[in-house]
């Protein structure tokens, strides 16, 4: 099949081509397995919440009226154990938080009540609050609570569970085979000779894929050999093949030729981007997609953020837009060449002002620098010199807490 000569294209264009034709599909999943996954169908309330007028306090329920007279306590209403009778004007019901409030009643908090046997009296000037959570005050039957495309976290799971459902319609998770390539690449835990290095991209990508809702399927690293690379992925049952390394045009960059053996139709040949120019994308004859990342750790992980993340989110019907933020530059930066530049940076916040400090060494081979970054800073292609204090676009990385004192870098 002739290959379209797409040449080097911009980041937006490349992303558009990668996301074209992705169709989310649905499956039914138990609530307990839904964390981090994406809703395929909206969730509406099946009934009002709360489903009855509920007491907001511990106290006494009584009809609105004269508080200066004594009331006779005729029963009790506890959460899940309601009082079923009717309340007359001189009667009160002992009531607890979350219990159904008898028809027409308000609740006087127990701190304002004086109980003696069956008789209860109240402070004359009880404040006006009803202390009642009205039926449907949280949400109403039929109300859409969670929209399709929402990624489920603890809070949205609480909302889904509050509707009483235990099975949800979720987007099927894309299965991503990860193939690290290179004669020099050894899996961590293996024995490396003096000229070999350990695969650091594979485990990082595996974690990123899981965080973006995909199913990571790590393969054994493959040597720089066309037939070996093709054989490594030929029979893998997956939606996307993510290759690492061998993406460029050197004599040992054999991933694209290997994929051609499997009927690769190239959609993105190379991207006007730094780091990550050799990134490519295509579709195999059997419909599986292939995203080829360069091997340098910063290139691979920057491109995972810029391309793999939107790809996986779009595939699940979630919003693939990168959530860019604006920060102030901590220091001046030189003009940018013809490729847009994504720099590793550290964010700090003082008095509500977000400041980005790019690392001085942006070499794309540096793993330790990346491990210290908490944002990627975007400088547009062709931009002039930037001054300290200028606004810059940042993409926050999803980092977990690290002690500040831990810094080993520059
Ligand atoms: P390549 O993209 O194959 O030309 O590799 C570029 C650089 O990234 C080389 O120095 C490789 O050794 C390194 N590299 C390639 N794959 C990986 C990987 N999976 N983990 C860490 N470094 C890698
Ligand atoms: Mg290589």
Short mmCIF file of N, CA and C in Angstrom, two decimals, residues 16-100:
data_model
loop_
_atom_site.label_atom_id
_atom_site.label_comp_id
_atom_site.label_asym_id
_atom_site.label_seq_id
_atom_site.Cartn_x
_atom_site.Cartn_y
_atom_site.Cartn_z
N UNK A 16 -4.75 15.22 16.10
CA UNK A 16 -6.02 15.06 15.37
C UNK A 16 -6.02 13.78 14.56
N UNK A 17 -4.92 13.48 13.89
CA UNK A 17 -4.85 12.27 13.07
C UNK A 17 -4.89 11.02 13.94
N UNK A 18 -4.27 11.11 15.13
CA UNK A 18 -4.25 9.94 16.02
C UNK A 18 -5.63 9.65 16.60
N UNK A 19 -6.40 10.72 16.84
CA UNK A 19 -7.70 10.55 17.49
C UNK A 19 -8.82 10.25 16.50
N UNK A 20 -8.51 10.36 15.20
CA UNK A 20 -9.56 10.16 14.19
C UNK A 20 -10.10 8.74 14.26
N UNK A 21 -11.41 8.62 14.23
CA UNK A 21 -12.06 7.32 14.09
C UNK A 21 -12.05 6.44 15.33
N UNK A 22 -11.76 7.00 16.50
CA UNK A 22 -11.80 6.20 17.73
C UNK A 22 -13.26 6.14 18.20
N UNK A 23 -13.76 4.94 18.41
CA UNK A 23 -15.15 4.81 18.84
C UNK A 23 -15.20 4.07 20.17
N UNK A 24 -15.63 4.74 21.23
CA UNK A 24 -15.76 4.04 22.51
C UNK A 24 -16.86 2.97 22.42
N UNK A 25 -16.66 1.87 23.12
CA UNK A 25 -17.70 0.85 23.23
C UNK A 25 -17.98 0.63 24.72
N UNK A 26 -19.15 0.02 25.00
CA UNK A 26 -19.61 -0.05 26.40
C UNK A 26 -19.53 -1.45 26.96
N UNK A 27 -19.38 -1.54 28.28
CA UNK A 27 -19.54 -2.81 28.99
C UNK A 27 -20.11 -2.51 30.37
N UNK A 28 -20.74 -3.53 30.95
CA UNK A 28 -21.34 -3.36 32.27
C UNK A 28 -20.33 -3.81 33.31
N UNK A 29 -20.09 -2.94 34.29
CA UNK A 29 -19.02 -3.19 35.27
C UNK A 29 -19.55 -2.92 36.67
N UNK A 30 -19.15 -3.75 37.63
CA UNK A 30 -19.55 -3.52 39.03
C UNK A 30 -18.91 -2.23 39.54
N UNK A 31 -19.65 -1.55 40.38
CA UNK A 31 -19.19 -0.31 41.01
C UNK A 31 -17.80 -0.48 41.63
N UNK A 32 -17.56 -1.63 42.23
CA UNK A 32 -16.29 -1.86 42.93
C UNK A 32 -15.10 -1.89 41.97
N UNK A 33 -15.35 -2.07 40.69
CA UNK A 33 -14.25 -2.10 39.72
C UNK A 33 -14.24 -0.88 38.83
N UNK A 34 -14.93 0.18 39.24
CA UNK A 34 -15.14 1.31 38.33
C UNK A 34 -14.17 2.47 38.53
N UNK A 35 -13.36 2.42 39.59
CA UNK A 35 -12.45 3.53 39.87
C UNK A 35 -11.55 3.82 38.67
N UNK A 36 -11.47 5.09 38.30
CA UNK A 36 -10.58 5.50 37.21
C UNK A 36 -11.14 5.24 35.82
N UNK A 37 -12.31 4.61 35.78
CA UNK A 37 -12.87 4.30 34.46
C UNK A 37 -13.86 5.38 34.05
N UNK A 38 -14.30 5.31 32.80
CA UNK A 38 -15.10 6.39 32.22
C UNK A 38 -16.53 5.93 31.99
N UNK A 39 -17.47 6.77 32.39
CA UNK A 39 -18.89 6.46 32.19
C UNK A 39 -19.24 6.50 30.71
N UNK A 40 -19.90 5.47 30.25
CA UNK A 40 -20.35 5.44 28.85
C UNK A 40 -21.73 6.06 28.73
N UNK A 41 -22.56 5.80 29.72
CA UNK A 41 -23.93 6.33 29.72
C UNK A 41 -24.12 7.19 30.97
N UNK A 42 -24.93 8.25 30.86
CA UNK A 42 -25.14 9.09 32.04
C UNK A 42 -25.84 8.32 33.15
N UNK A 43 -25.66 8.78 34.37
CA UNK A 43 -26.34 8.18 35.52
C UNK A 43 -27.35 9.20 36.04
N UNK A 44 -28.62 8.77 36.05
CA UNK A 44 -29.68 9.62 36.59
C UNK A 44 -30.16 9.02 37.91
N UNK A 45 -30.68 9.88 38.76
CA UNK A 45 -31.22 9.41 40.04
C UNK A 45 -32.47 8.59 39.79
N UNK A 46 -32.60 7.47 40.49
CA UNK A 46 -33.78 6.63 40.35
C UNK A 46 -34.88 7.09 41.30
N UNK A 47 -34.50 7.79 42.37
CA UNK A 47 -35.48 8.32 43.32
C UNK A 47 -34.89 9.55 44.00
N UNK A 48 -35.73 10.22 44.78
CA UNK A 48 -35.27 11.42 45.48
C UNK A 48 -34.24 11.04 46.55
N UNK A 49 -33.32 11.98 46.80
CA UNK A 49 -32.36 11.81 47.91
C UNK A 49 -32.39 13.08 48.75
N UNK A 50 -32.62 13.04 50.05
CA UNK A 50 -33.12 11.86 50.74
C UNK A 50 -34.53 11.49 50.24
N UNK A 51 -34.91 10.22 50.40
CA UNK A 51 -36.22 9.79 49.86
C UNK A 51 -37.38 10.18 50.78
N UNK A 52 -37.09 10.86 51.86
CA UNK A 52 -38.13 11.29 52.81
C UNK A 52 -37.59 12.55 53.50
N UNK A 53 -38.48 13.31 54.15
CA UNK A 53 -38.02 14.45 54.95
C UNK A 53 -37.27 13.87 56.15
N UNK A 54 -36.01 14.26 56.30
CA UNK A 54 -35.17 13.63 57.32
C UNK A 54 -34.72 14.66 58.34
N UNK A 55 -34.58 14.21 59.56
CA UNK A 55 -34.10 15.12 60.60
C UNK A 55 -32.61 15.40 60.41
N UNK A 56 -32.26 16.68 60.57
CA UNK A 56 -30.85 17.05 60.46
C UNK A 56 -30.15 17.01 61.81
N UNK A 57 -30.93 16.81 62.89
CA UNK A 57 -30.37 16.88 64.25
C UNK A 57 -31.00 15.83 65.15
N UNK A 58 -30.37 15.64 66.30
CA UNK A 58 -31.01 14.88 67.38
C UNK A 58 -31.88 15.85 68.16
N UNK A 59 -33.12 15.47 68.45
CA UNK A 59 -33.99 16.39 69.19
C UNK A 59 -35.40 15.86 69.30
N UNK A 60 -36.36 16.78 69.09
CA UNK A 60 -37.78 16.41 69.20
C UNK A 60 -38.51 16.98 67.99
N UNK A 61 -39.37 16.13 67.41
CA UNK A 61 -40.18 16.57 66.28
C UNK A 61 -41.55 16.97 66.80
N UNK A 62 -42.03 18.14 66.35
CA UNK A 62 -43.36 18.58 66.77
C UNK A 62 -43.93 19.49 65.70
N UNK A 63 -45.24 19.67 65.72
CA UNK A 63 -45.87 20.57 64.76
C UNK A 63 -45.50 22.00 65.15
N UNK A 64 -45.35 22.90 64.16
CA UNK A 64 -45.04 24.29 64.49
C UNK A 64 -46.14 24.84 65.39
N UNK A 65 -45.76 25.57 66.44
CA UNK A 65 -46.78 26.11 67.34
C UNK A 65 -46.15 26.73 68.57
N UNK A 66 -46.92 26.86 69.60
CA UNK A 66 -46.52 27.53 70.83
C UNK A 66 -45.50 26.68 71.59
N UNK A 67 -44.30 27.24 71.76
CA UNK A 67 -43.23 26.45 72.41
C UNK A 67 -43.23 26.62 73.94
N UNK A 68 -44.07 27.49 74.44
CA UNK A 68 -44.02 27.75 75.88
C UNK A 68 -44.76 26.69 76.69
N UNK A 69 -45.56 25.85 76.01
CA UNK A 69 -46.31 24.83 76.77
C UNK A 69 -45.55 23.51 76.75
N UNK A 70 -45.87 22.61 77.68
CA UNK A 70 -45.22 21.30 77.69
C UNK A 70 -45.78 20.39 76.58
N UNK A 71 -44.95 19.49 76.12
CA UNK A 71 -45.35 18.51 75.10
C UNK A 71 -45.19 17.11 75.68
N UNK A 72 -46.05 16.21 75.21
CA UNK A 72 -45.98 14.82 75.68
C UNK A 72 -45.24 14.00 74.61
N UNK A 73 -44.22 13.26 75.03
CA UNK A 73 -43.44 12.45 74.08
C UNK A 73 -44.19 11.14 73.81
N UNK A 74 -44.58 10.94 72.54
CA UNK A 74 -45.46 9.79 72.23
C UNK A 74 -44.72 8.68 71.49
N UNK A 75 -43.44 8.89 71.19
CA UNK A 75 -42.74 7.82 70.46
C UNK A 75 -41.38 8.28 70.03
N UNK A 76 -40.75 7.46 69.21
CA UNK A 76 -39.37 7.71 68.81
C UNK A 76 -39.23 7.45 67.31
N UNK A 77 -38.42 8.28 66.65
CA UNK A 77 -38.09 8.05 65.24
C UNK A 77 -36.57 8.07 65.10
N UNK A 78 -36.01 6.91 64.78
CA UNK A 78 -34.56 6.81 64.59
C UNK A 78 -34.29 6.53 63.12
N UNK A 79 -33.03 6.72 62.69
CA UNK A 79 -32.68 6.47 61.30
C UNK A 79 -33.01 5.02 60.95
N UNK A 80 -33.83 4.83 59.95
CA UNK A 80 -34.21 3.48 59.52
C UNK A 80 -35.32 2.88 60.35
N UNK A 81 -35.70 3.52 61.45
CA UNK A 81 -36.76 3.00 62.35
C UNK A 81 -37.75 4.13 62.61
N UNK A 82 -38.60 4.44 61.63
CA UNK A 82 -39.43 5.64 61.72
C UNK A 82 -40.59 5.48 62.71
N UNK A 83 -41.12 6.63 63.15
CA UNK A 83 -42.36 6.69 63.92
C UNK A 83 -43.49 6.74 62.90
N UNK A 84 -44.43 5.83 63.03
CA UNK A 84 -45.44 5.73 61.97
C UNK A 84 -46.74 6.48 62.26
N UNK A 85 -46.91 6.93 63.48
CA UNK A 85 -48.19 7.55 63.83
C UNK A 85 -48.28 9.01 63.39
N UNK A 86 -49.39 9.66 63.76
CA UNK A 86 -49.56 11.09 63.49
C UNK A 86 -49.26 11.86 64.77
N UNK A 87 -48.81 13.07 64.61
CA UNK A 87 -48.45 13.88 65.78
C UNK A 87 -49.53 14.95 65.96
N UNK A 88 -50.06 15.06 67.18
CA UNK A 88 -51.07 16.09 67.50
C UNK A 88 -50.35 17.33 68.03
N UNK A 89 -51.06 18.48 68.09
CA UNK A 89 -50.41 19.75 68.45
C UNK A 89 -49.69 19.74 69.81
N UNK A 90 -50.10 18.93 70.77
CA UNK A 90 -49.42 18.96 72.07
C UNK A 90 -48.47 17.77 72.24
N UNK A 91 -48.12 17.13 71.13
CA UNK A 91 -47.28 15.94 71.20
C UNK A 91 -45.92 16.16 70.53
N UNK A 92 -44.94 15.40 71.00
CA UNK A 92 -43.60 15.45 70.39
C UNK A 92 -43.10 14.02 70.18
N UNK A 93 -42.21 13.86 69.22
CA UNK A 93 -41.58 12.55 68.97
C UNK A 93 -40.08 12.72 69.15
N UNK A 94 -39.52 11.88 69.99
CA UNK A 94 -38.05 11.88 70.13
C UNK A 94 -37.48 11.49 68.78
N UNK A 95 -36.52 12.27 68.26
CA UNK A 95 -36.03 11.99 66.89
C UNK A 95 -34.52 12.12 66.84
N UNK A 96 -33.92 11.38 65.91
CA UNK A 96 -32.46 11.37 65.77
C UNK A 96 -32.09 11.69 64.32
N UNK A 97 -30.83 12.12 64.14
CA UNK A 97 -30.34 12.52 62.81
C UNK A 97 -30.57 11.42 61.79
N UNK A 98 -31.12 11.79 60.64
CA UNK A 98 -31.32 10.82 59.55
C UNK A 98 -32.64 10.09 59.64
N UNK A 99 -33.42 10.35 60.72
CA UNK A 99 -34.72 9.67 60.87
C UNK A 99 -35.77 10.42 60.08
N UNK A 100 -36.82 9.70 59.68
CA UNK A 100 -37.93 10.36 58.98
C UNK A 100 -38.66 11.28 59.95
#
